[in-house]
XYZ file of C-alpha atoms in Angstrom:
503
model
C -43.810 15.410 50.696
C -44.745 11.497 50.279
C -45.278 10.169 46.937
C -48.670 8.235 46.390
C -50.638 6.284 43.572
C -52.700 9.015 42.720
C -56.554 9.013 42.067
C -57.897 5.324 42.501
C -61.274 4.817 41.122
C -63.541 4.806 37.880
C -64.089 7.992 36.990
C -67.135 7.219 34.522
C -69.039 5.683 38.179
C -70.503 6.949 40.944
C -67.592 8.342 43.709
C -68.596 6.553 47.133
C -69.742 8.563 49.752
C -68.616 8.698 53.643
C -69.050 11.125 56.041
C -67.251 12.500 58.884
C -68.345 14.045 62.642
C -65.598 15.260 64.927
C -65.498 17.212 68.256
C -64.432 20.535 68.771
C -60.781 21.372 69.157
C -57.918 21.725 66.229
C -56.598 18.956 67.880
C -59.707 16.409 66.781
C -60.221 18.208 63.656
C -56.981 18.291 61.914
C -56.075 14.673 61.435
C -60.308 13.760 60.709
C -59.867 16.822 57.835
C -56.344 15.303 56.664
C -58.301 11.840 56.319
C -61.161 13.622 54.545
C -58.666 15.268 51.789
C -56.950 12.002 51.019
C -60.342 9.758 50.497
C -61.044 12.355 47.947
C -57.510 13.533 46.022
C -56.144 9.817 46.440
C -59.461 7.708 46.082
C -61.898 8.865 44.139
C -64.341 9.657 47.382
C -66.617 12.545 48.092
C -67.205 12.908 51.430
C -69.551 15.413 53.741
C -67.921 17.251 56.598
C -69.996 18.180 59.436
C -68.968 20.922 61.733
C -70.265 21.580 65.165
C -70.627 25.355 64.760
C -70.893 25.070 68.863
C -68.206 27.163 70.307
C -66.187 27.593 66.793
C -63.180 29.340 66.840
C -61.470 31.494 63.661
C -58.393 28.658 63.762
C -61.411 26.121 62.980
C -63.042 27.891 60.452
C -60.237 29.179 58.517
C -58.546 25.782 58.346
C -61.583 24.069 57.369
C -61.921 26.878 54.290
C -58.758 27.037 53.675
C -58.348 23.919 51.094
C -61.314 24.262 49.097
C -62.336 20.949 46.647
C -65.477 20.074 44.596
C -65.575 16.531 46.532
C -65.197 17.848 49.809
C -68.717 19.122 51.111
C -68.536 21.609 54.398
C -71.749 21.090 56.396
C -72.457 23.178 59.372
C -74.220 21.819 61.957
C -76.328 24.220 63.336
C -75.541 25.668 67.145
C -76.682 24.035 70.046
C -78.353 26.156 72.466
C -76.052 25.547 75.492
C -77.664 27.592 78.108
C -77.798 26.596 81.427
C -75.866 23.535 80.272
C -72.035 25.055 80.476
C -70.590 26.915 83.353
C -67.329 28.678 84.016
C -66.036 26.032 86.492
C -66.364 22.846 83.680
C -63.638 21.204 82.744
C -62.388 21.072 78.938
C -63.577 17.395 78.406
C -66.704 17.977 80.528
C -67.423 21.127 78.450
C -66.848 18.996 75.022
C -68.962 16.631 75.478
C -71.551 18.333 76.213
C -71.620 20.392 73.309
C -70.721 17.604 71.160
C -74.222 16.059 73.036
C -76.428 18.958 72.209
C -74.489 19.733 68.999
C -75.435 15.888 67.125
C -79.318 15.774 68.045
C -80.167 17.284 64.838
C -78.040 14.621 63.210
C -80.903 12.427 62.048
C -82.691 14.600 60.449
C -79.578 15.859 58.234
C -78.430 12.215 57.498
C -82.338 11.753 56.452
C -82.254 15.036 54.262
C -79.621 13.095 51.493
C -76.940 15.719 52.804
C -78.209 18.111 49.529
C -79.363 15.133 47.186
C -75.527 13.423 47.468
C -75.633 9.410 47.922
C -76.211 7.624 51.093
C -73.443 7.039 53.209
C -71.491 3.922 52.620
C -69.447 5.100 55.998
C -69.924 7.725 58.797
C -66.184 8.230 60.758
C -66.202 9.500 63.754
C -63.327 10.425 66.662
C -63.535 9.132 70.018
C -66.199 11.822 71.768
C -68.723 11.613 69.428
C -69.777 8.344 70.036
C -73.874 9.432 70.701
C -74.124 9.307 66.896
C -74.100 4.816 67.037
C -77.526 4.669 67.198
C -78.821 6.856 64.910
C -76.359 5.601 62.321
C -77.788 1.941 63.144
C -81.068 2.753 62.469
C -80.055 3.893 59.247
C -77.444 1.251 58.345
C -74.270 3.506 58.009
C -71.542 1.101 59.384
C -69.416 3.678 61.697
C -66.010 3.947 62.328
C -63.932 5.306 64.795
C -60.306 7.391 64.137
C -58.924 7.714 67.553
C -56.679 10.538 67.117
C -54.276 10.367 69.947
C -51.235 7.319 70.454
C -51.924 3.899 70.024
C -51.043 3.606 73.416
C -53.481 5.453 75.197
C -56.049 3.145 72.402
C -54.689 0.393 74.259
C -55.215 1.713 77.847
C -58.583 3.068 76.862
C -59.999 -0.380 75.223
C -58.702 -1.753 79.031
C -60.103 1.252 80.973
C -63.796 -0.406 81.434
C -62.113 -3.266 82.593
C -60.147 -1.559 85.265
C -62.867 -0.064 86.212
C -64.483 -3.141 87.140
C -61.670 -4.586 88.626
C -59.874 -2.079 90.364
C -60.863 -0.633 93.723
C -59.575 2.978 94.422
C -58.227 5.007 92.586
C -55.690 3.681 89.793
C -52.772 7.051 90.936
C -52.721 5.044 93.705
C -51.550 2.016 92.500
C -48.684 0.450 94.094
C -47.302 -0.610 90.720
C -47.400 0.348 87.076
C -50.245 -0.381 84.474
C -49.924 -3.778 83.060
C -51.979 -3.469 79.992
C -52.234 -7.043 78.495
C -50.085 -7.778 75.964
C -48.473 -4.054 76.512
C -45.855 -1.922 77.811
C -46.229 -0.558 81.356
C -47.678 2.312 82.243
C -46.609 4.568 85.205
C -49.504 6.040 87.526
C -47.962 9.295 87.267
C -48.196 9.048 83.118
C -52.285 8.606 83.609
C -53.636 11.240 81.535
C -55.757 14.156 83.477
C -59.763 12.346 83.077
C -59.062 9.076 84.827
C -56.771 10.833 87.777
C -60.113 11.237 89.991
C -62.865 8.628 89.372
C -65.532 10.765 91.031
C -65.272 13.574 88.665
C -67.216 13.919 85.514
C -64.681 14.296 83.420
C -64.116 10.412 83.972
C -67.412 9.128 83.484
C -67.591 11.094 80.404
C -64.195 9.312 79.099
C -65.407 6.057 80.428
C -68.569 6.347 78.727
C -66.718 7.177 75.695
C -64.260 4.172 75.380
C -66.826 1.648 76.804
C -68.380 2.268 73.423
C -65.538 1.413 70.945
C -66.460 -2.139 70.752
C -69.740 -0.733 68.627
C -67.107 0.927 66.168
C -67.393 -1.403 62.719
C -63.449 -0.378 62.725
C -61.190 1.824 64.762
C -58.641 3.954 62.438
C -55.502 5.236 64.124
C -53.188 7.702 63.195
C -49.736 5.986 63.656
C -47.856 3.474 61.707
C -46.199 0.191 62.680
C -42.535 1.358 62.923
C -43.114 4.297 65.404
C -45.403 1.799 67.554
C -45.053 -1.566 66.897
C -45.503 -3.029 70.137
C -48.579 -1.205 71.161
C -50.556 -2.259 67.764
C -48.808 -5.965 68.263
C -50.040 -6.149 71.885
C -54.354 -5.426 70.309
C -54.015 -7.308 67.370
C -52.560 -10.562 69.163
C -53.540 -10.416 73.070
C -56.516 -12.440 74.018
C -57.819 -9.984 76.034
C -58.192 -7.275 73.038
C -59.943 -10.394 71.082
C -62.363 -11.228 74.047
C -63.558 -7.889 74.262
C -63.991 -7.714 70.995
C -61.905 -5.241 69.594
C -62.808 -3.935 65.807
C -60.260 -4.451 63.533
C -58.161 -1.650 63.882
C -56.061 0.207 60.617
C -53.380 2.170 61.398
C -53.293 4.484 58.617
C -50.873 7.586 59.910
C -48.853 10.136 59.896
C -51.915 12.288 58.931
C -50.755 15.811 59.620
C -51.203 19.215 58.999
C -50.138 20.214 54.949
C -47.449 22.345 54.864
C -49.004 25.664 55.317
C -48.074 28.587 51.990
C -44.852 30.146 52.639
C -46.373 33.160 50.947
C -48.765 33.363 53.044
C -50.155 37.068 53.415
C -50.393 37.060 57.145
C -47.871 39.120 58.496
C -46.928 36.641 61.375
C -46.212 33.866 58.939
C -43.913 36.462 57.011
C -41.857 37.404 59.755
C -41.139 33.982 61.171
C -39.875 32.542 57.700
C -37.559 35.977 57.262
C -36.845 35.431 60.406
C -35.711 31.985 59.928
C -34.336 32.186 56.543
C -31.409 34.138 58.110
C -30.408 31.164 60.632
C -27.899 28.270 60.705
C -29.070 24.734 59.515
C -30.648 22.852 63.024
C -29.793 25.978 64.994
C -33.269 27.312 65.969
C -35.310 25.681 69.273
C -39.173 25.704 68.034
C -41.141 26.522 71.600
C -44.522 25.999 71.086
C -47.012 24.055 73.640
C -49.665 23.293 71.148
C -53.200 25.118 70.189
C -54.382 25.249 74.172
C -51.481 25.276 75.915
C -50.555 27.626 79.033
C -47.996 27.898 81.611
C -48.200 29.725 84.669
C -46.857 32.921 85.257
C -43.882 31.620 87.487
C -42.989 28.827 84.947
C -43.276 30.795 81.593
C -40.826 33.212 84.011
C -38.459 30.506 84.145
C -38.450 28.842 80.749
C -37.803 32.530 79.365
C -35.016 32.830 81.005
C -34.020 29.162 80.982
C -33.725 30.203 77.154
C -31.927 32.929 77.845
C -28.942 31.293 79.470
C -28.757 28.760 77.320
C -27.732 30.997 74.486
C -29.307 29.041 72.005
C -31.316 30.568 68.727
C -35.612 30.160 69.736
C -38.546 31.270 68.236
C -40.866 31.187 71.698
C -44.644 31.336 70.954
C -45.463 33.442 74.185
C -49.509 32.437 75.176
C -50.638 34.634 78.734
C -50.077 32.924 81.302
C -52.750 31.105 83.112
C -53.103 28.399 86.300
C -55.071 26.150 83.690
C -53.208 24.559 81.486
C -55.404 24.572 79.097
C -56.679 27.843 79.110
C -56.385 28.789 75.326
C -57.990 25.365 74.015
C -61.486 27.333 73.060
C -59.842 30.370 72.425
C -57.095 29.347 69.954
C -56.749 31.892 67.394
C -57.828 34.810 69.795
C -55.641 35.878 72.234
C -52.934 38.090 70.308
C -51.667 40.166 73.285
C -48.206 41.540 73.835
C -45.749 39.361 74.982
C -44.147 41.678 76.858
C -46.463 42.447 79.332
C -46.076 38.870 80.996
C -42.586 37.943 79.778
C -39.484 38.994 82.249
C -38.481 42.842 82.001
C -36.201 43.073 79.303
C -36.395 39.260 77.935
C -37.488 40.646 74.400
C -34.958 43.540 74.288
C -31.390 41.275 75.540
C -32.212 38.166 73.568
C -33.331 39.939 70.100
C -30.246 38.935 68.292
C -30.744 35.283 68.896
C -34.608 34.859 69.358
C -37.934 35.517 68.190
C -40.759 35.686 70.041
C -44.853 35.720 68.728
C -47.617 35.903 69.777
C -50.518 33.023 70.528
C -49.781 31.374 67.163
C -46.992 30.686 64.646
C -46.842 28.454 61.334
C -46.342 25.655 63.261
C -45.658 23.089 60.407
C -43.538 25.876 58.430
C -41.646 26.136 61.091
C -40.999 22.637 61.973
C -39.976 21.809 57.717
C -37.617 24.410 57.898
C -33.959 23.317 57.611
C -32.907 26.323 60.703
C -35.399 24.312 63.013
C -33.208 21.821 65.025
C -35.310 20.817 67.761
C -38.836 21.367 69.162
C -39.625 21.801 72.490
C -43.332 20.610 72.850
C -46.592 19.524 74.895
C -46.287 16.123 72.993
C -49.991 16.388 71.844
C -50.480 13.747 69.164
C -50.721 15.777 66.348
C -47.722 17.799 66.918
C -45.625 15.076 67.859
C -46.432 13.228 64.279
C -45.356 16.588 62.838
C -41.872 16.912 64.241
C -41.422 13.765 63.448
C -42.672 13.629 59.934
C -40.207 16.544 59.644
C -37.556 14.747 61.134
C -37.393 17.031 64.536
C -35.953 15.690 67.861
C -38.300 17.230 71.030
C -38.355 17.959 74.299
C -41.503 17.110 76.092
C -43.020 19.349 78.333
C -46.353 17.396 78.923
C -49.120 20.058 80.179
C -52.003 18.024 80.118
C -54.809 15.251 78.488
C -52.661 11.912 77.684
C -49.468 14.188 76.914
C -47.674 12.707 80.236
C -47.815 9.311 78.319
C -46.868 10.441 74.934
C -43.608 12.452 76.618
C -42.891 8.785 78.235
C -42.793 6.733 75.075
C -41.457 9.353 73.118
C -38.122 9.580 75.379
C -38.048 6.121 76.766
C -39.418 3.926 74.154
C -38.899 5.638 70.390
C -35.759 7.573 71.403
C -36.624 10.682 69.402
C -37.593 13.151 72.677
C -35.687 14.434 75.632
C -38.519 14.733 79.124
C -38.597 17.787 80.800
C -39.236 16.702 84.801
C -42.065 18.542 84.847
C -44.276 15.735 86.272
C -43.341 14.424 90.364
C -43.657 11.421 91.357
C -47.181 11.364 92.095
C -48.383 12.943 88.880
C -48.014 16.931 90.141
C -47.273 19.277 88.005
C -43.580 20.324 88.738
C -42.148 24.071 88.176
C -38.620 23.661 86.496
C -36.266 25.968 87.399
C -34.008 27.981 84.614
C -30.803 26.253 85.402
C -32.324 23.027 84.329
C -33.950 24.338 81.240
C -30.865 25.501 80.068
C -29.009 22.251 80.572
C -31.720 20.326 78.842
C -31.766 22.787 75.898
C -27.821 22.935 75.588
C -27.979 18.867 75.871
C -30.323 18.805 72.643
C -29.239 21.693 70.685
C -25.505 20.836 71.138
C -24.475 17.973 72.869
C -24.258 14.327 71.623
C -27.784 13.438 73.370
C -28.943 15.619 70.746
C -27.107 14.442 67.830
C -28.159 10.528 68.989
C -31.847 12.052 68.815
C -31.745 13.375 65.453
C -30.190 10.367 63.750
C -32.843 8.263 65.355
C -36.078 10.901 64.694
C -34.667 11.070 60.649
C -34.674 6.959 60.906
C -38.291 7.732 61.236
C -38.936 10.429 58.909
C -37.995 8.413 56.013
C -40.103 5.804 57.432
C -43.692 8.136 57.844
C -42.617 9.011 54.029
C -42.327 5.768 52.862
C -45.834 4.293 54.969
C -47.630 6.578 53.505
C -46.696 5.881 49.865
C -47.341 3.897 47.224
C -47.085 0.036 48.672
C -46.671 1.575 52.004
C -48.422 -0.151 54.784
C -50.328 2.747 55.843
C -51.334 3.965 52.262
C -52.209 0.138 51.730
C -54.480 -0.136 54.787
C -56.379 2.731 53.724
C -56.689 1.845 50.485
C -57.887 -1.669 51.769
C -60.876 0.193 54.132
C -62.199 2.309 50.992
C -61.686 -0.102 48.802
C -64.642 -1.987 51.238
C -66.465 1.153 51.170
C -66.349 1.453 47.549
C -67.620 -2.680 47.238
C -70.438 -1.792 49.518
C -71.789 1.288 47.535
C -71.748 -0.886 44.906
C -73.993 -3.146 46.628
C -76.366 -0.993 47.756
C -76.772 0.492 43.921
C -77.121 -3.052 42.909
C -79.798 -3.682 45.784
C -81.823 -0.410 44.535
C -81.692 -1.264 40.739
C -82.895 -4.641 41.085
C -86.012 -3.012 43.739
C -89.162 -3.102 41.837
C -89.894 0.946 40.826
């Protein structure tokens, strides 16, 4: 656990006040929460939560309860009424933003209410699908931030996107060549995440929309830090282009994961895994897990099984039911608890008992990850998770399902050196089935082969690096203590402005 300066503040003053929105989906909420918990334990904030009760799920609710502190205020927005507006067909970013749209035209009224008699808002902070709340914050002078959430670079293809969009005929899969974001790495057409893969759907003019309004942010907040991507936050912060647009300043103020959830947890899933565990070599165990909505078909969770199987390697598998979406589980995270078995291959449970574990829907992921059996992680390479394995020093394999994942699984092997990819994406940006032979190489390679061991040393190069960012004099603790320590100068002058107002 990183070291930091402690509480920073007066305590005999008035603690500034910011607020926070984000969309639906663990995936926004975590690192928004993890920023919410620091402005308060590390700064001497108290901030307002709000929570789009919209589509909810228990995994929401009980990790929003589950750290309870007198600074930290949990406000429910209350639910949208969404009918006629979703439908079955609607894709997961369609479906979002649409409740996020219904969900936020209260908002007004709730900023105007003094958010039960607590000060005004020196900031409101924001992730990147909740952007409908810039004018109403305008109107009431609450400068508004944005904390993009996923990898700086898909920051730095979004803040481009309008102007592709402009510029570019067609559509970009079928570019002859690779990306050139200004001042950038490459990026390969078959890396474009899932919303800009078809500019006639709504997904992409939803995501357009989105990004086309970053420019209004007063700052963009990122969860990275400058050794895990220095080129991408070199490439906005010097390229002309990224001036010209303009870009807000942008902070990078990351790794903000997950806390380490209790070991003593009472939930019997949680128990199992770390007895489970306890009993295994040091960096023996391969952590499967592809994230909060992940889902593989039936035919490839068929084949990963057994690609685990003849690799002979110690797994805990978190076994999901299998779906052609693969995203099936993102609303539903915390539901589905059926048995494994019933979609697994005959048998799979029964021969590979001595050496694996598999659970159902769910597991402690960051438990899992910190503990010293855990050698590897095989994973979606969603933002969050990737931060964790590497915060905990964990090499990956990527098995990119969907969203900007494709991307992060590129950089990740090709660029940072701390991932093997899975070939689960062709050449034209299909989804590929891999077959169990090459599973089991590609596990073998990582568990046990020198690829692996070149992987760790590199992935613990950078998990004494996130420790040391985000402590005491580290450039990510510093950053953030820059941005509230503007927040905390502008509360002041708004008190000032009110006490010298005639009564």
């Amino acid at each position: 656990m990183e070291t930091t300066c402690g509480e920073i503040g007066n305590e005999s003053s008035p603690k500034p006040h910011v607020g926070f929105l984000a969309s639906p989906g663990m995936g926004h909420i975590t690192p928004l929460f993890e920023l919410a918990l620091r402005l308060v334990t590390q700064h001497n904030f108290q901030v307002t939560f709000l929570v789009i009760t919209t589509d909810t799920t228990a995994a929401q609710y009980n990790y929003l309860h589950a750290t309870p502190h007198p600074d930290l205020h949990i406000v429910d927005l209350p639910p949208a009424d969404m009918s006629g507006l979703l439908f079955d067909d609607m894709k997961v970013l369609t479906r979002l933003c649409v409740i996020v749209q219904e969900s936020i035209r209260p908002l007004r009224s709730v900023l105007l209410s003094g958010l039960n008699n607590r000060p005004k808002l020196q900031a409101f902070i924001i992730d990147i699908f909740c952007t409908g709340v810039f004018d109403t914050c305008k109107d009431l002078s609450i400068p508004v931030y944005s904390f993009f959430t996923a990898s700086t670079i898909l920051l730095a293809f979004s803040l481009y996107l309008p102007t592709m969009d402009r510029e570019v005929e067609g559509e970009f899969v079928d570019l002859p060549e690779p990306i050139n974001v200004p001042g950038c790495n490459r990026i390969r057409t078959q890396d474009l995440l899932d919303q800009v893969r078809n500019r006639k759907i709504d997904e992409y003019k939803w995501y357009l929309m989105h990004v086309s309004r970053l420019s209004m942010a007063t700052g963009i907040l990122v969860n990275t830090w400058h050794d895990l991507e220095p080129e991408w936050l070199k490439g906005i912060k010097n390229e002309q282009f990224f001036v010209d647009i303009p870009t807000p300043p942008v902070y990078p103020i990351g790794p903000l994961t997950k806390r380490i959830e209790s070991a003593s947890d009472e939930n019997a899933d949680v128990k199992e895994v770390m007895s489970w565990l306890d009993k295994q070599p040091k960096d023996s165990v391969l952590f499967v897990a592809l994230g909060s909505g992940g889902t593989l078909t039936n035919l490839q969770l068929t084949e990963l099984a057994l690609g685990l199987e003849l690799s002979q390697q110690r797994f805990i598998l978190v076994a999901r039911t299998p779906s052609d979406s693969a995203f099936a589980a993102f609303f539903t995270v915390g539901v589905d608890s059926d048995d494994p078995r019933a979609y697994l291959p005959d048998g799979f449970v029964e021969r590979t008992k001595e050496v694996g574990l598999v659970v159902s829907s769910w597991a402690p992921q960051v438990v899992v990850l910190n503990h010293p059996s855990t050698g590897a992680f095989l994973s979606h390479c969603g933002w969050n998770s990737t931060l964790e394995s590497i915060k905990h020093g964990v090499p990956m394999i990527g098995w990119p399902l969907y969203a900007e994942q494709r991307m992060n699984a590129t950089m990740l092997s090709d660029e940072i050196g701390v991932a093997v990819k899975m070939p689960v994406v062709g050449e034209g940006g299909e989804t590929v089935v891999v077959g169990r032979k090459e599973i089991e190489q590609v596990v073998r390679a990582v568990m046990e082969g020198e690829e692996g061991r070149k992987l760790r040393r590199r992935v613990k190069e950078l998990e004494a690096s996130a420790r040391e960012t985000l402590s005491c004099g580290g450039s990510s603790y510093e950053t953030l203590a820059g941005v509230a320590e503007s927040w905390k100068r502008q509360g002041c002058a708004i008190t000032t402005r009110s006490c010298m107002e005639p009564g």
